[in-house]
Amino acid sequence: MDKFVIKGGRRLTGEVSISGAKNAAVAILPAVILSDEPCVIENVPSISDVVISLRILEEMGAEVTPAGHDAYRIDPTKITKCCVPYETARKMRASYYFLGALLGKFNKARVSMPGGCPLGDRPIDQHLKAFTALGADYTLSQGMIDLKASKLTGNQIFFDVVTVGATMNAMLAAVKAEGLTVIENAAKEPHIVDLANFLNSMGANIMGAGTDVIKIRGVKHLHGTTYAVIPDQIEAGTFMVAIAATKGDAIIKNVIPKHLESITKKLEKIGVNIEQFDDSIRVWVDSPLVKTNIKTAPHPGFPTDMQSQIAALLTLAEGTSIITENIWDQRFGYVDELRRMGADITVNGKVALIEGTGKLMGAPVKACDLRAGAALIIAGLAASGITEIEDIYHIERGYDCMEGKLRALGADIEKVSVPDKPAAKEAKKSSVNRAADNHQPAAAAAV
Ligand code: EPU
């Protein structure tokens, strides 16, 4: 079992480069299945969710070969299986994109119900609504979702809630369906636009991605392409907050500043200075941080995936801040851990009240999900003394070499291997959310 050991109190300074976006990569990799030729995907982050996605592709018969730094050549023409078994699907939420991609290509798919971070109820009714609107039938049995269609036909799909996953899955399934598909109340996140751009670069005809109405005219064939994944908005936001929490001064490179607007605006309210350049930003703090209120919302609102990180920062700000979580039922799992570090936070339903104490103390803590883990790292960097973070496999699902990047900015952070106790070993084996250890695809292991 690995853990992070952080000696807090060091200002982050220098430069850091952001990797490709997790939530774009985990949709684009399955989307390669739709192509009739090999594709090269660049700027792919080295995270365990990507390792699992590549491994699923390999298990289906696709040929995956490294194609340079953070790039893979994927040949989907040899795919013979349309099934993603429980053993791999359970390890990440985004395995549901194999449903849309396989259905779109082969008119059938068999995928285990997805796993992922424990954030509360995570239904997939809107995904199924989209697939059935396009002509597919589904059955759910023994934890597997089976989709079948004699033919996919374009249709109107109106989502009852704004959902990233179902919007992307509808795009994947509709891209080769006959006729016009209109997705209404679509999600508008940067990764939706990235998936549309990728599919269009293979010859798809998708318009309106990034607005709440997406129109897709089905095409018969998709060809090979070379495509670079966008930079990770949430990784960039996490570094912005980490720099602010340590009262540092650093440049974050390889970002799209427009994608960071909602985060930038809130940080400026808190008293953080941000200067934007074409594809980089400078973040620094030269005055005391102050309280603010935040409500998470779908893009272009403040992202739920930055909620825990900014909460860690607000524990250091003067005054009482209020955070309202509007997307997930259980995204305050980090609060108990931050309390162990001296934070004063009260949670009532979807609202957290943070009394800024101005300081945190190091403590042993546990990451309960990916972004909670990021929040604990931020808290540990700002705290006095030593913070030890357990269960960092959650963090490694979505952050590419977090400790290395932080060390380059001057942080005192180490990844330490601790031998498993026998009981912990058993728990680890059976944990449904255990990430990709021992699941390196040959290709990923080679780079
Ligand atoms: N929802 C439904 N029915 C559905 C699908 C979603 O009711 O069929 C509800 C959910 O319960 C939730 C809301 O709609 O309340 C939004 O869910 P969404 O479908 O947008 O979330 P997701 O696709 O499962 C992605 C990201 C999450 C991120 C959310 C919101 C991926 C792989 N995951 O999840 O990322 O929090 O969008 O932006 O793209 C993370 O990176 O830490 C993470 C959890």
CSV table of C-alpha atoms and ligand atoms in Angstrom, one decimal:
chain,number,residue,atom,x,y,z
A,1,MET,CA,0.0,0.0,0.0
A,2,ASP,CA,1.5,3.4,-1.0
A,3,LYS,CA,1.0,6.6,0.9
A,4,PHE,CA,2.0,10.2,0.5
A,5,VAL,CA,4.1,11.8,3.2
A,6,ILE,CA,4.1,15.6,3.1
A,7,LYS,CA,6.1,18.0,5.2
A,8,GLY,CA,4.0,21.1,4.9
A,9,GLY,CA,4.8,24.8,4.9
A,10,ARG,CA,6.8,25.1,1.7
A,11,ARG,CA,5.8,27.8,-0.8
A,12,LEU,CA,5.2,26.4,-4.3
A,13,THR,CA,7.3,28.2,-6.9
A,14,GLY,CA,8.5,27.6,-10.4
A,15,GLU,CA,6.7,26.0,-13.3
A,16,VAL,CA,4.4,23.0,-13.8
A,17,SER,CA,2.9,21.5,-17.0
A,18,ILE,CA,-0.6,20.1,-17.1
A,19,SER,CA,-1.3,16.7,-18.6
A,20,GLY,CA,-4.1,15.6,-20.9
A,21,ALA,CA,-7.6,15.7,-19.5
A,22,LYS,CA,-8.7,12.5,-17.7
A,23,ASN,CA,-12.4,13.0,-18.5
A,24,ALA,CA,-11.7,13.6,-22.2
A,25,ALA,CA,-9.2,10.7,-22.5
A,26,VAL,CA,-11.5,8.1,-20.9
A,27,ALA,CA,-14.1,8.9,-23.6
A,28,ILE,CA,-11.8,9.4,-26.6
A,29,LEU,CA,-10.0,6.1,-26.0
A,30,PRO,CA,-13.2,4.0,-26.3
A,31,ALA,CA,-14.3,6.2,-29.2
A,32,VAL,CA,-11.4,4.9,-31.3
A,33,ILE,CA,-13.5,1.7,-31.6
A,34,LEU,CA,-15.8,3.6,-34.0
A,35,SER,CA,-12.9,4.1,-36.5
A,36,ASP,CA,-12.4,1.8,-39.4
A,37,GLU,CA,-8.6,2.5,-39.3
A,38,PRO,CA,-5.9,3.0,-36.6
A,39,CYS,CA,-5.8,6.3,-34.7
A,40,VAL,CA,-3.0,8.0,-32.8
A,41,ILE,CA,-4.1,9.7,-29.6
A,42,GLU,CA,-1.6,12.2,-28.1
A,43,ASN,CA,-1.4,14.0,-24.8
A,44,VAL,CA,-2.8,11.0,-23.0
A,45,PRO,CA,-2.3,11.3,-19.2
A,46,SER,CA,-0.4,8.6,-17.3
A,47,ILE,CA,-3.1,7.7,-14.8
A,48,SER,CA,-4.7,4.4,-13.8
A,49,ASP,CA,-8.0,5.2,-15.5
A,50,VAL,CA,-6.2,5.4,-18.8
A,51,VAL,CA,-4.3,2.2,-18.0
A,52,ILE,CA,-7.6,0.4,-17.5
A,53,SER,CA,-9.1,1.9,-20.7
A,54,LEU,CA,-6.2,0.7,-22.7
A,55,ARG,CA,-6.3,-2.7,-21.1
A,56,ILE,CA,-10.0,-3.0,-21.9
A,57,LEU,CA,-9.2,-2.2,-25.6
A,58,GLU,CA,-6.5,-4.8,-25.7
A,59,GLU,CA,-8.7,-7.4,-24.1
A,60,MET,CA,-11.2,-6.8,-26.9
A,61,GLY,CA,-8.6,-7.4,-29.5
A,62,ALA,CA,-7.5,-3.9,-30.4
A,63,GLU,CA,-3.7,-3.4,-30.9
A,64,VAL,CA,-2.3,-0.7,-28.6
A,65,THR,CA,1.3,0.5,-29.1
A,66,PRO,CA,3.1,3.4,-27.6
A,67,ALA,CA,3.7,6.1,-30.2
A,68,GLY,CA,6.0,8.5,-28.4
A,69,HIS,CA,5.6,10.5,-25.1
A,70,ASP,CA,2.1,10.2,-23.8
A,71,ALA,CA,0.8,8.9,-27.1
A,72,TYR,CA,-0.7,5.6,-28.3
A,73,ARG,CA,-1.5,4.1,-31.7
A,74,ILE,CA,-4.7,2.1,-31.4
A,75,ASP,CA,-5.8,-0.2,-34.2
A,76,PRO,CA,-9.4,-1.1,-33.5
A,77,THR,CA,-9.8,-3.2,-36.7
A,78,LYS,CA,-8.9,-6.4,-34.9
A,79,ILE,CA,-11.6,-6.1,-32.2
A,80,THR,CA,-13.4,-9.4,-31.9
A,81,LYS,CA,-15.1,-9.0,-28.5
A,82,CYS,CA,-17.9,-6.6,-27.6
A,83,CYS,CA,-17.8,-7.3,-23.9
A,84,VAL,CA,-16.2,-5.4,-20.9
A,85,PRO,CA,-16.2,-7.8,-18.0
A,86,TYR,CA,-16.9,-7.0,-14.4
A,87,GLU,CA,-13.2,-7.4,-13.4
A,88,THR,CA,-12.2,-4.4,-15.5
A,89,ALA,CA,-15.4,-2.3,-15.7
A,90,ARG,CA,-15.8,-2.1,-11.9
A,91,LYS,CA,-12.5,-0.3,-11.6
A,92,MET,CA,-13.7,3.0,-13.2
A,93,ARG,CA,-16.8,4.9,-13.8
A,94,ALA,CA,-15.9,5.8,-17.4
A,95,SER,CA,-16.1,2.1,-18.5
A,96,TYR,CA,-19.7,3.1,-19.5
A,97,TYR,CA,-18.3,4.8,-22.6
A,98,PHE,CA,-17.6,1.3,-24.0
A,99,LEU,CA,-21.4,0.9,-24.1
A,100,GLY,CA,-21.9,3.8,-26.5
A,101,ALA,CA,-18.8,3.1,-28.6
A,102,LEU,CA,-19.5,-0.6,-29.1
A,103,LEU,CA,-23.2,0.0,-29.8
A,104,GLY,CA,-22.3,2.7,-32.3
A,105,LYS,CA,-19.9,0.4,-34.1
A,106,PHE,CA,-21.3,-3.1,-33.8
A,107,ASN,CA,-24.9,-2.5,-32.9
A,108,LYS,CA,-24.3,-4.5,-29.7
A,109,ALA,CA,-22.5,-4.2,-26.4
A,110,ARG,CA,-22.1,-6.1,-23.1
A,111,VAL,CA,-20.6,-4.1,-20.3
A,112,SER,CA,-20.6,-4.5,-16.6
A,113,MET,CA,-22.2,-1.8,-14.5
A,114,PRO,CA,-19.5,0.8,-13.9
A,115,GLY,CA,-17.5,1.5,-10.7
A,116,GLY,CA,-15.7,4.7,-9.9
A,117,CYS,CA,-15.5,7.2,-7.0
A,118,PRO,CA,-18.2,6.7,-4.3
A,119,LEU,CA,-20.0,10.0,-4.7
A,120,GLY,CA,-23.6,8.8,-3.9
A,121,ASP,CA,-26.3,7.6,-6.2
A,122,ARG,CA,-24.9,7.3,-9.8
A,123,PRO,CA,-27.8,6.2,-12.0
A,124,ILE,CA,-27.4,5.5,-15.7
A,125,ASP,CA,-31.1,6.0,-16.7
A,126,GLN,CA,-30.2,8.8,-19.1
A,127,HIS,CA,-27.6,6.8,-20.9
A,128,LEU,CA,-30.2,4.0,-21.4
A,129,LYS,CA,-32.8,6.6,-22.5
A,130,ALA,CA,-30.4,7.8,-25.2
A,131,PHE,CA,-29.6,4.3,-26.4
A,132,THR,CA,-33.3,3.3,-26.6
A,133,ALA,CA,-34.2,6.5,-28.4
A,134,LEU,CA,-31.7,5.4,-31.1
A,135,GLY,CA,-33.3,2.0,-31.5
A,136,ALA,CA,-31.4,-0.2,-29.0
A,137,ASP,CA,-33.0,-2.6,-26.5
A,138,TYR,CA,-31.3,-3.3,-23.2
A,139,THR,CA,-31.3,-5.9,-20.5
A,140,LEU,CA,-29.7,-5.7,-17.1
A,141,SER,CA,-28.9,-8.9,-15.4
A,142,GLN,CA,-26.1,-10.2,-13.1
A,143,GLY,CA,-24.6,-6.7,-13.0
A,144,MET,CA,-24.2,-6.7,-16.8
A,145,ILE,CA,-25.8,-4.3,-19.3
A,146,ASP,CA,-26.6,-5.8,-22.7
A,147,LEU,CA,-27.4,-3.6,-25.6
A,148,LYS,CA,-28.7,-4.8,-29.0
A,149,ALA,CA,-30.1,-3.0,-32.0
A,150,SER,CA,-30.9,-4.3,-35.4
A,151,LYS,CA,-30.2,-0.8,-36.7
A,152,LEU,CA,-29.5,2.6,-35.1
A,153,THR,CA,-31.6,5.5,-36.3
A,154,GLY,CA,-31.2,9.2,-35.4
A,155,ASN,CA,-33.8,10.7,-33.0
A,156,GLN,CA,-34.4,13.5,-30.6
A,157,ILE,CA,-33.0,12.9,-27.1
A,158,PHE,CA,-34.0,15.3,-24.3
A,159,PHE,CA,-32.1,14.7,-21.1
A,160,ASP,CA,-34.0,15.1,-17.8
A,161,VAL,CA,-30.8,16.3,-16.1
A,162,VAL,CA,-27.6,17.8,-17.5
A,163,THR,CA,-25.3,14.8,-17.6
A,164,VAL,CA,-21.7,14.6,-19.0
A,165,GLY,CA,-21.6,10.8,-19.3
A,166,ALA,CA,-25.0,10.4,-21.1
A,167,THR,CA,-24.3,13.3,-23.4
A,168,MET,CA,-21.0,11.7,-24.5
A,169,ASN,CA,-22.5,8.2,-24.7
A,170,ALA,CA,-25.4,9.6,-26.9
A,171,MET,CA,-22.8,11.1,-29.2
A,172,LEU,CA,-20.8,7.9,-29.4
A,173,ALA,CA,-23.9,5.8,-30.2
A,174,ALA,CA,-25.4,8.4,-32.7
A,175,VAL,CA,-22.4,9.2,-34.7
A,176,LYS,CA,-23.0,6.3,-37.2
A,177,ALA,CA,-26.8,6.1,-36.8
A,178,GLU,CA,-28.9,6.7,-39.9
A,179,GLY,CA,-30.2,10.3,-40.1
A,180,LEU,CA,-30.2,13.2,-37.7
A,181,THR,CA,-29.9,13.0,-33.9
A,182,VAL,CA,-30.7,16.1,-31.8
A,183,ILE,CA,-29.5,16.0,-28.2
A,184,GLU,CA,-31.2,18.6,-26.0
A,185,ASN,CA,-30.3,19.8,-22.5
A,186,ALA,CA,-26.8,18.5,-23.4
A,187,ALA,CA,-23.8,19.0,-21.0
A,188,LYS,CA,-21.3,21.6,-22.2
A,189,GLU,CA,-18.1,20.7,-20.4
A,190,PRO,CA,-14.8,21.1,-22.3
A,191,HIS,CA,-14.4,17.3,-22.6
A,192,ILE,CA,-17.8,17.2,-24.5
A,193,VAL,CA,-16.3,19.5,-27.1
A,194,ASP,CA,-13.1,17.5,-27.2
A,195,LEU,CA,-14.9,14.3,-27.9
A,196,ALA,CA,-16.9,16.0,-30.7
A,197,ASN,CA,-13.7,17.4,-32.2
A,198,PHE,CA,-12.1,14.0,-32.1
A,199,LEU,CA,-15.1,12.3,-33.7
A,200,ASN,CA,-15.3,15.1,-36.4
A,201,SER,CA,-11.6,14.6,-37.1
A,202,MET,CA,-12.5,11.0,-38.0
A,203,GLY,CA,-15.2,12.2,-40.4
A,204,ALA,CA,-18.2,12.5,-38.1
A,205,ASN,CA,-20.7,15.3,-38.6
A,206,ILE,CA,-21.4,16.8,-35.1
A,207,MET,CA,-22.4,20.4,-34.6
A,208,GLY,CA,-23.2,22.4,-31.5
A,209,ALA,CA,-21.0,20.6,-28.9
A,210,GLY,CA,-20.4,23.1,-26.1
A,211,THR,CA,-24.0,24.4,-26.3
A,212,ASP,CA,-27.1,22.7,-24.9
A,213,VAL,CA,-28.2,21.4,-28.3
A,214,ILE,CA,-26.0,19.0,-30.2
A,215,LYS,CA,-26.9,17.9,-33.7
A,216,ILE,CA,-25.3,14.8,-35.2
A,217,ARG,CA,-25.9,13.6,-38.8
A,218,GLY,CA,-24.9,10.0,-39.0
A,219,VAL,CA,-22.1,8.9,-41.3
A,220,LYS,CA,-21.3,5.4,-42.7
A,221,HIS,CA,-17.6,5.3,-42.0
A,222,LEU,CA,-15.1,6.9,-39.7
A,223,HIS,CA,-11.4,7.0,-40.7
A,224,GLY,CA,-8.2,7.1,-38.8
A,225,THR,CA,-6.8,10.3,-37.3
A,226,THR,CA,-4.1,11.8,-35.1
A,227,TYR,CA,-5.6,13.8,-32.2
A,228,ALA,CA,-4.2,15.4,-29.0
A,229,VAL,CA,-6.4,15.4,-25.9
A,230,ILE,CA,-7.1,18.8,-24.3
A,231,PRO,CA,-5.3,19.8,-21.1
A,232,ASP,CA,-6.9,18.8,-17.9
A,233,GLN,CA,-9.0,21.6,-16.5
A,234,ILE,CA,-9.3,20.0,-13.0
A,235,GLU,CA,-5.6,19.2,-12.7
A,236,ALA,CA,-4.9,22.8,-13.6
A,237,GLY,CA,-7.4,24.0,-11.1
A,238,THR,CA,-5.9,21.8,-8.4
A,239,PHE,CA,-2.5,23.2,-9.0
A,240,MET,CA,-3.9,26.8,-8.9
A,241,VAL,CA,-5.4,26.0,-5.4
A,242,ALA,CA,-2.2,24.3,-4.2
A,243,ILE,CA,-0.1,27.3,-5.2
A,244,ALA,CA,-2.6,29.6,-3.5
A,245,ALA,CA,-2.7,27.5,-0.3
A,246,THR,CA,1.0,27.7,0.1
A,247,LYS,CA,1.1,31.4,-0.7
A,248,GLY,CA,3.3,30.5,-3.6
A,249,ASP,CA,4.0,32.1,-7.0
A,250,ALA,CA,4.2,29.8,-10.0
A,251,ILE,CA,3.4,29.4,-13.7
A,252,ILE,CA,1.0,26.7,-14.8
A,253,LYS,CA,1.7,25.7,-18.4
A,254,ASN,CA,-0.3,23.8,-21.1
A,255,VAL,CA,-3.7,25.1,-20.0
A,256,ILE,CA,-6.7,26.6,-21.9
A,257,PRO,CA,-7.4,29.7,-19.7
A,258,LYS,CA,-11.0,29.9,-21.0
A,259,HIS,CA,-11.7,26.5,-19.4
A,260,LEU,CA,-10.5,27.8,-16.1
A,261,GLU,CA,-12.8,30.9,-15.9
A,262,SER,CA,-15.2,29.8,-13.2
A,263,ILE,CA,-12.2,28.6,-11.0
A,264,THR,CA,-10.2,31.8,-11.8
A,265,LYS,CA,-13.1,34.0,-10.8
A,266,LYS,CA,-13.6,32.4,-7.4
A,267,LEU,CA,-9.9,32.3,-6.6
A,268,GLU,CA,-9.7,36.0,-7.4
A,269,LYS,CA,-12.6,36.7,-5.0
A,270,ILE,CA,-10.6,34.8,-2.3
A,271,GLY,CA,-7.7,37.1,-2.9
A,272,VAL,CA,-5.5,35.0,-5.3
A,273,ASN,CA,-3.7,36.9,-8.1
A,274,ILE,CA,-4.0,35.3,-11.6
A,275,GLU,CA,-2.5,36.5,-14.8
A,276,GLN,CA,-3.5,34.8,-18.0
A,277,PHE,CA,-1.3,34.2,-21.1
A,278,ASP,CA,-2.1,32.3,-24.3
A,279,ASP,CA,-1.6,28.8,-22.9
A,280,SER,CA,-0.3,29.4,-19.4
A,281,ILE,CA,-1.3,31.3,-16.2
A,282,ARG,CA,0.7,32.7,-13.3
A,283,VAL,CA,-0.8,32.2,-9.9
A,284,TRP,CA,0.4,34.0,-6.8
A,285,VAL,CA,-0.7,35.3,-3.4
A,286,ASP,CA,0.5,38.5,-1.7
A,287,SER,CA,-2.3,39.3,0.7
A,288,PRO,CA,-4.5,37.4,3.2
A,289,LEU,CA,-7.1,35.1,1.7
A,290,VAL,CA,-10.8,35.9,2.4
A,291,LYS,CA,-14.0,33.9,2.6
A,292,THR,CA,-16.4,33.3,-0.4
A,293,ASN,CA,-19.5,31.3,-1.2
A,294,ILE,CA,-19.5,28.6,-3.9
A,295,LYS,CA,-22.3,26.6,-5.6
A,296,THR,CA,-21.2,23.8,-7.8
A,297,ALA,CA,-23.0,23.6,-11.2
A,298,PRO,CA,-22.6,22.0,-14.7
A,299,HIS,CA,-20.2,23.9,-17.0
A,300,PRO,CA,-19.8,26.8,-17.3
A,301,GLY,CA,-20.6,26.9,-13.5
A,302,PHE,CA,-18.1,26.0,-10.8
A,303,PRO,CA,-17.1,22.4,-11.3
A,304,THR,CA,-18.0,19.8,-8.6
A,305,ASP,CA,-14.6,18.2,-9.3
A,306,MET,CA,-12.9,21.3,-7.7
A,307,GLN,CA,-15.2,21.5,-4.7
A,308,SER,CA,-13.1,19.6,-2.2
A,309,GLN,CA,-9.8,21.3,-3.3
A,310,ILE,CA,-11.3,24.8,-2.8
A,311,ALA,CA,-12.8,23.8,0.5
A,312,ALA,CA,-9.3,23.0,1.7
A,313,LEU,CA,-8.2,26.4,0.6
A,314,LEU,CA,-11.1,28.1,2.4
A,315,THR,CA,-10.2,26.6,5.7
A,316,LEU,CA,-7.1,28.9,5.4
A,317,ALA,CA,-9.1,32.0,4.5
A,318,GLU,CA,-10.5,34.7,6.9
A,319,GLY,CA,-14.2,34.4,7.6
A,320,THR,CA,-17.1,31.9,7.1
A,321,SER,CA,-17.5,30.4,3.6
A,322,ILE,CA,-20.4,28.4,2.4
A,323,ILE,CA,-20.2,25.6,-0.2
A,324,THR,CA,-23.3,24.1,-1.8
A,325,GLU,CA,-22.8,20.8,-3.7
A,326,ASN,CA,-25.4,20.5,-6.4
A,327,ILE,CA,-24.2,17.6,-8.4
A,328,TRP,CA,-23.3,14.7,-6.1
A,329,ASP,CA,-25.0,13.5,-2.8
A,330,GLN,CA,-21.8,12.4,-1.2
A,331,ARG,CA,-19.0,14.7,-2.0
A,332,PHE,CA,-18.1,15.9,1.6
A,333,GLY,CA,-16.3,12.6,2.5
A,334,TYR,CA,-13.1,14.6,2.9
A,335,VAL,CA,-14.5,16.8,5.7
A,336,ASP,CA,-13.8,14.4,8.6
A,337,GLU,CA,-10.2,14.1,7.3
A,338,LEU,CA,-9.8,17.9,7.1
A,339,ARG,CA,-11.2,18.1,10.6
A,340,ARG,CA,-8.4,15.8,11.8
A,341,MET,CA,-6.0,18.5,10.5
A,342,GLY,CA,-7.8,21.3,12.5
A,343,ALA,CA,-10.4,22.5,10.0
A,344,ASP,CA,-13.7,23.8,11.3
A,345,ILE,CA,-16.3,22.6,8.9
A,346,THR,CA,-20.0,21.7,9.5
A,347,VAL,CA,-22.0,19.8,6.9
A,348,ASN,CA,-25.7,19.9,6.6
A,349,GLY,CA,-27.1,18.0,3.6
A,350,LYS,CA,-25.6,19.5,0.5
A,351,VAL,CA,-24.2,22.6,2.3
A,352,ALA,CA,-20.8,22.9,4.1
A,353,LEU,CA,-20.0,25.8,6.4
A,354,ILE,CA,-16.3,26.5,6.6
A,355,GLU,CA,-15.0,28.7,9.5
A,356,GLY,CA,-11.6,29.8,8.2
A,357,THR,CA,-9.1,29.1,11.0
A,358,GLY,CA,-6.1,30.3,9.0
A,359,LYS,CA,-4.0,27.3,9.8
A,360,LEU,CA,-4.0,23.5,9.5
A,361,MET,CA,-1.9,20.9,11.3
A,362,GLY,CA,-0.4,17.8,9.7
A,363,ALA,CA,-2.1,14.5,10.6
A,364,PRO,CA,-2.6,10.9,9.2
A,365,VAL,CA,-5.6,11.0,6.8
A,366,LYS,CA,-7.2,8.8,4.2
A,367,ALA,CA,-8.3,9.7,0.6
A,368,CYS,CA,-11.9,8.6,0.2
A,369,ASP,CA,-12.2,9.6,-3.5
A,370,LEU,CA,-10.0,11.2,-6.2
A,371,ARG,CA,-10.8,14.9,-5.5
A,372,ALA,CA,-10.9,14.3,-1.8
A,373,GLY,CA,-7.4,13.0,-2.1
A,374,ALA,CA,-6.4,16.2,-4.0
A,375,ALA,CA,-7.9,18.3,-1.2
A,376,LEU,CA,-5.8,16.4,1.4
A,377,ILE,CA,-2.7,17.0,-0.5
A,378,ILE,CA,-3.4,20.7,-0.7
A,379,ALA,CA,-4.1,20.8,3.1
A,380,GLY,CA,-1.0,18.8,3.8
A,381,LEU,CA,1.2,21.2,1.7
A,382,ALA,CA,-0.2,24.2,3.7
A,383,ALA,CA,-0.3,22.6,7.1
A,384,SER,CA,2.4,22.7,9.7
A,385,GLY,CA,4.1,19.4,10.4
A,386,ILE,CA,3.7,16.1,8.6
A,387,THR,CA,0.6,14.7,6.8
A,388,GLU,CA,0.4,11.1,5.8
A,389,ILE,CA,-2.2,10.3,3.2
A,390,GLU,CA,-3.4,6.7,2.7
A,391,ASP,CA,-5.4,5.2,-0.1
A,392,ILE,CA,-3.6,7.2,-2.7
A,393,TYR,CA,-4.8,4.9,-5.4
A,394,HIS,CA,-7.8,7.1,-5.7
A,395,ILE,CA,-5.5,10.1,-6.5
A,396,GLU,CA,-3.5,8.1,-9.0
A,397,ARG,CA,-6.8,7.3,-10.9
A,398,GLY,CA,-6.8,10.9,-12.1
A,399,TYR,CA,-3.6,12.8,-11.5
A,400,ASP,CA,-0.5,12.2,-13.6
A,401,CYS,CA,2.6,12.1,-11.4
A,402,MET,CA,1.2,14.4,-8.8
A,403,GLU,CA,4.0,14.1,-6.3
A,404,GLY,CA,6.7,14.5,-9.0
A,405,LYS,CA,5.1,17.7,-10.3
A,406,LEU,CA,4.7,19.1,-6.7
A,407,ARG,CA,8.3,18.2,-5.9
A,408,ALA,CA,9.5,20.2,-8.9
A,409,LEU,CA,7.6,23.2,-7.5
A,410,GLY,CA,9.5,22.8,-4.2
A,411,ALA,CA,7.0,20.7,-2.2
A,412,ASP,CA,8.4,18.2,0.3
A,413,ILE,CA,6.3,15.2,-0.7
A,414,GLU,CA,7.3,11.5,-1.0
A,415,LYS,CA,5.4,8.4,-2.1
A,416,VAL,CA,6.2,5.7,0.4
A,417,SER,CA,5.5,2.0,0.1
A,418,VAL,CA,4.2,0.4,3.2
A,419,PRO,CA,3.9,-3.4,3.3
A,420,ASP,CA,0.3,-4.6,3.6
A,421,LYS,CA,-0.9,-6.2,6.8
A,422,PRO,CA,-2.5,-9.6,6.1
A,423,ALA,CA,-6.0,-8.2,6.9
A,424,ALA,CA,-5.5,-5.2,4.6
A,425,LYS,CA,-4.3,-7.5,1.9
A,426,GLU,CA,-7.6,-9.3,1.9
A,427,ALA,CA,-9.5,-6.1,1.9
A,428,LYS,CA,-7.5,-4.8,-1.0
A,429,LYS,CA,-8.2,-7.9,-3.0
A,430,SER,CA,-12.0,-7.6,-2.6
A,431,SER,CA,-12.3,-3.8,-2.8
A,432,VAL,CA,-14.5,-3.0,-5.8
A,433,ASN,CA,-12.9,0.4,-6.3
A,434,ARG,CA,-9.3,-0.6,-6.1
A,435,ALA,CA,-7.6,1.0,-9.1
A,436,ALA,CA,-5.2,-0.3,-11.6
A,437,ASP,CA,-2.4,-2.0,-9.6
A,438,ASN,CA,-1.3,-5.1,-11.4
A,439,HIS,CA,-3.5,-4.1,-14.4
A,440,GLN,CA,-0.9,-2.5,-16.6
A,441,PRO,CA,-1.6,-3.3,-20.2
A,442,ALA,CA,1.6,-4.3,-22.0
A,443,ALA,CA,1.6,-1.1,-24.0
A,444,ALA,CA,1.2,1.2,-21.0
A,445,ALA,CA,3.9,-0.7,-19.0
A,446,ALA,CA,6.3,-0.2,-21.9
A,447,VAL,CA,6.3,3.6,-21.7
B,1,EPU,N1,-27.4,11.5,-13.6
B,1,EPU,C1,-28.6,10.9,-13.6
B,1,EPU,N2,-28.8,9.9,-14.6
B,1,EPU,C2,-27.9,9.5,-15.5
B,1,EPU,C3,-26.6,10.1,-15.4
B,1,EPU,C4,-26.4,11.1,-14.4
B,1,EPU,O1,-29.5,11.2,-12.9
B,1,EPU,O2,-28.1,8.6,-16.3
B,1,EPU,C5,-27.2,12.5,-12.6
B,1,EPU,C6,-26.1,12.1,-11.6
B,1,EPU,O3,-26.6,11.4,-10.5
B,1,EPU,C7,-25.5,13.5,-11.2
B,1,EPU,C8,-25.7,14.3,-12.4
B,1,EPU,O4,-26.7,13.7,-13.2
B,1,EPU,O5,-26.3,14.0,-10.1
B,1,EPU,C9,-24.5,14.6,-13.2
B,1,EPU,O6,-23.8,13.3,-13.5
B,1,EPU,P1,-22.9,13.2,-14.8
B,1,EPU,O7,-23.6,12.1,-15.7
B,1,EPU,O8,-22.7,14.5,-15.4
B,1,EPU,O9,-21.6,12.6,-14.2
B,1,EPU,P2,-20.7,11.5,-14.8
B,1,EPU,O10,-20.7,11.5,-16.3
B,1,EPU,O11,-20.9,10.2,-14.1
B,1,EPU,C10,-18.6,13.0,-15.0
B,1,EPU,C11,-17.2,13.0,-14.5
B,1,EPU,C12,-17.2,13.3,-13.0
B,1,EPU,C13,-17.8,14.6,-12.7
B,1,EPU,C14,-19.2,14.7,-13.4
B,1,EPU,C15,-19.9,16.1,-13.3
B,1,EPU,C16,-16.2,11.4,-16.0
B,1,EPU,C17,-15.6,10.0,-16.2
B,1,EPU,N3,-16.6,11.7,-14.8
B,1,EPU,O12,-19.3,12.0,-14.3
B,1,EPU,O13,-15.8,13.3,-12.7
B,1,EPU,O14,-17.9,14.9,-11.4
B,1,EPU,O15,-19.1,14.3,-14.8
B,1,EPU,O16,-19.1,17.0,-13.9
B,1,EPU,O17,-16.2,12.2,-16.9
B,1,EPU,C18,-13.9,13.3,-11.2
B,1,EPU,O18,-13.2,13.5,-12.3
B,1,EPU,O19,-13.5,13.4,-10.1
B,1,EPU,C19,-15.4,13.0,-11.4
B,1,EPU,C20,-16.1,12.4,-10.5
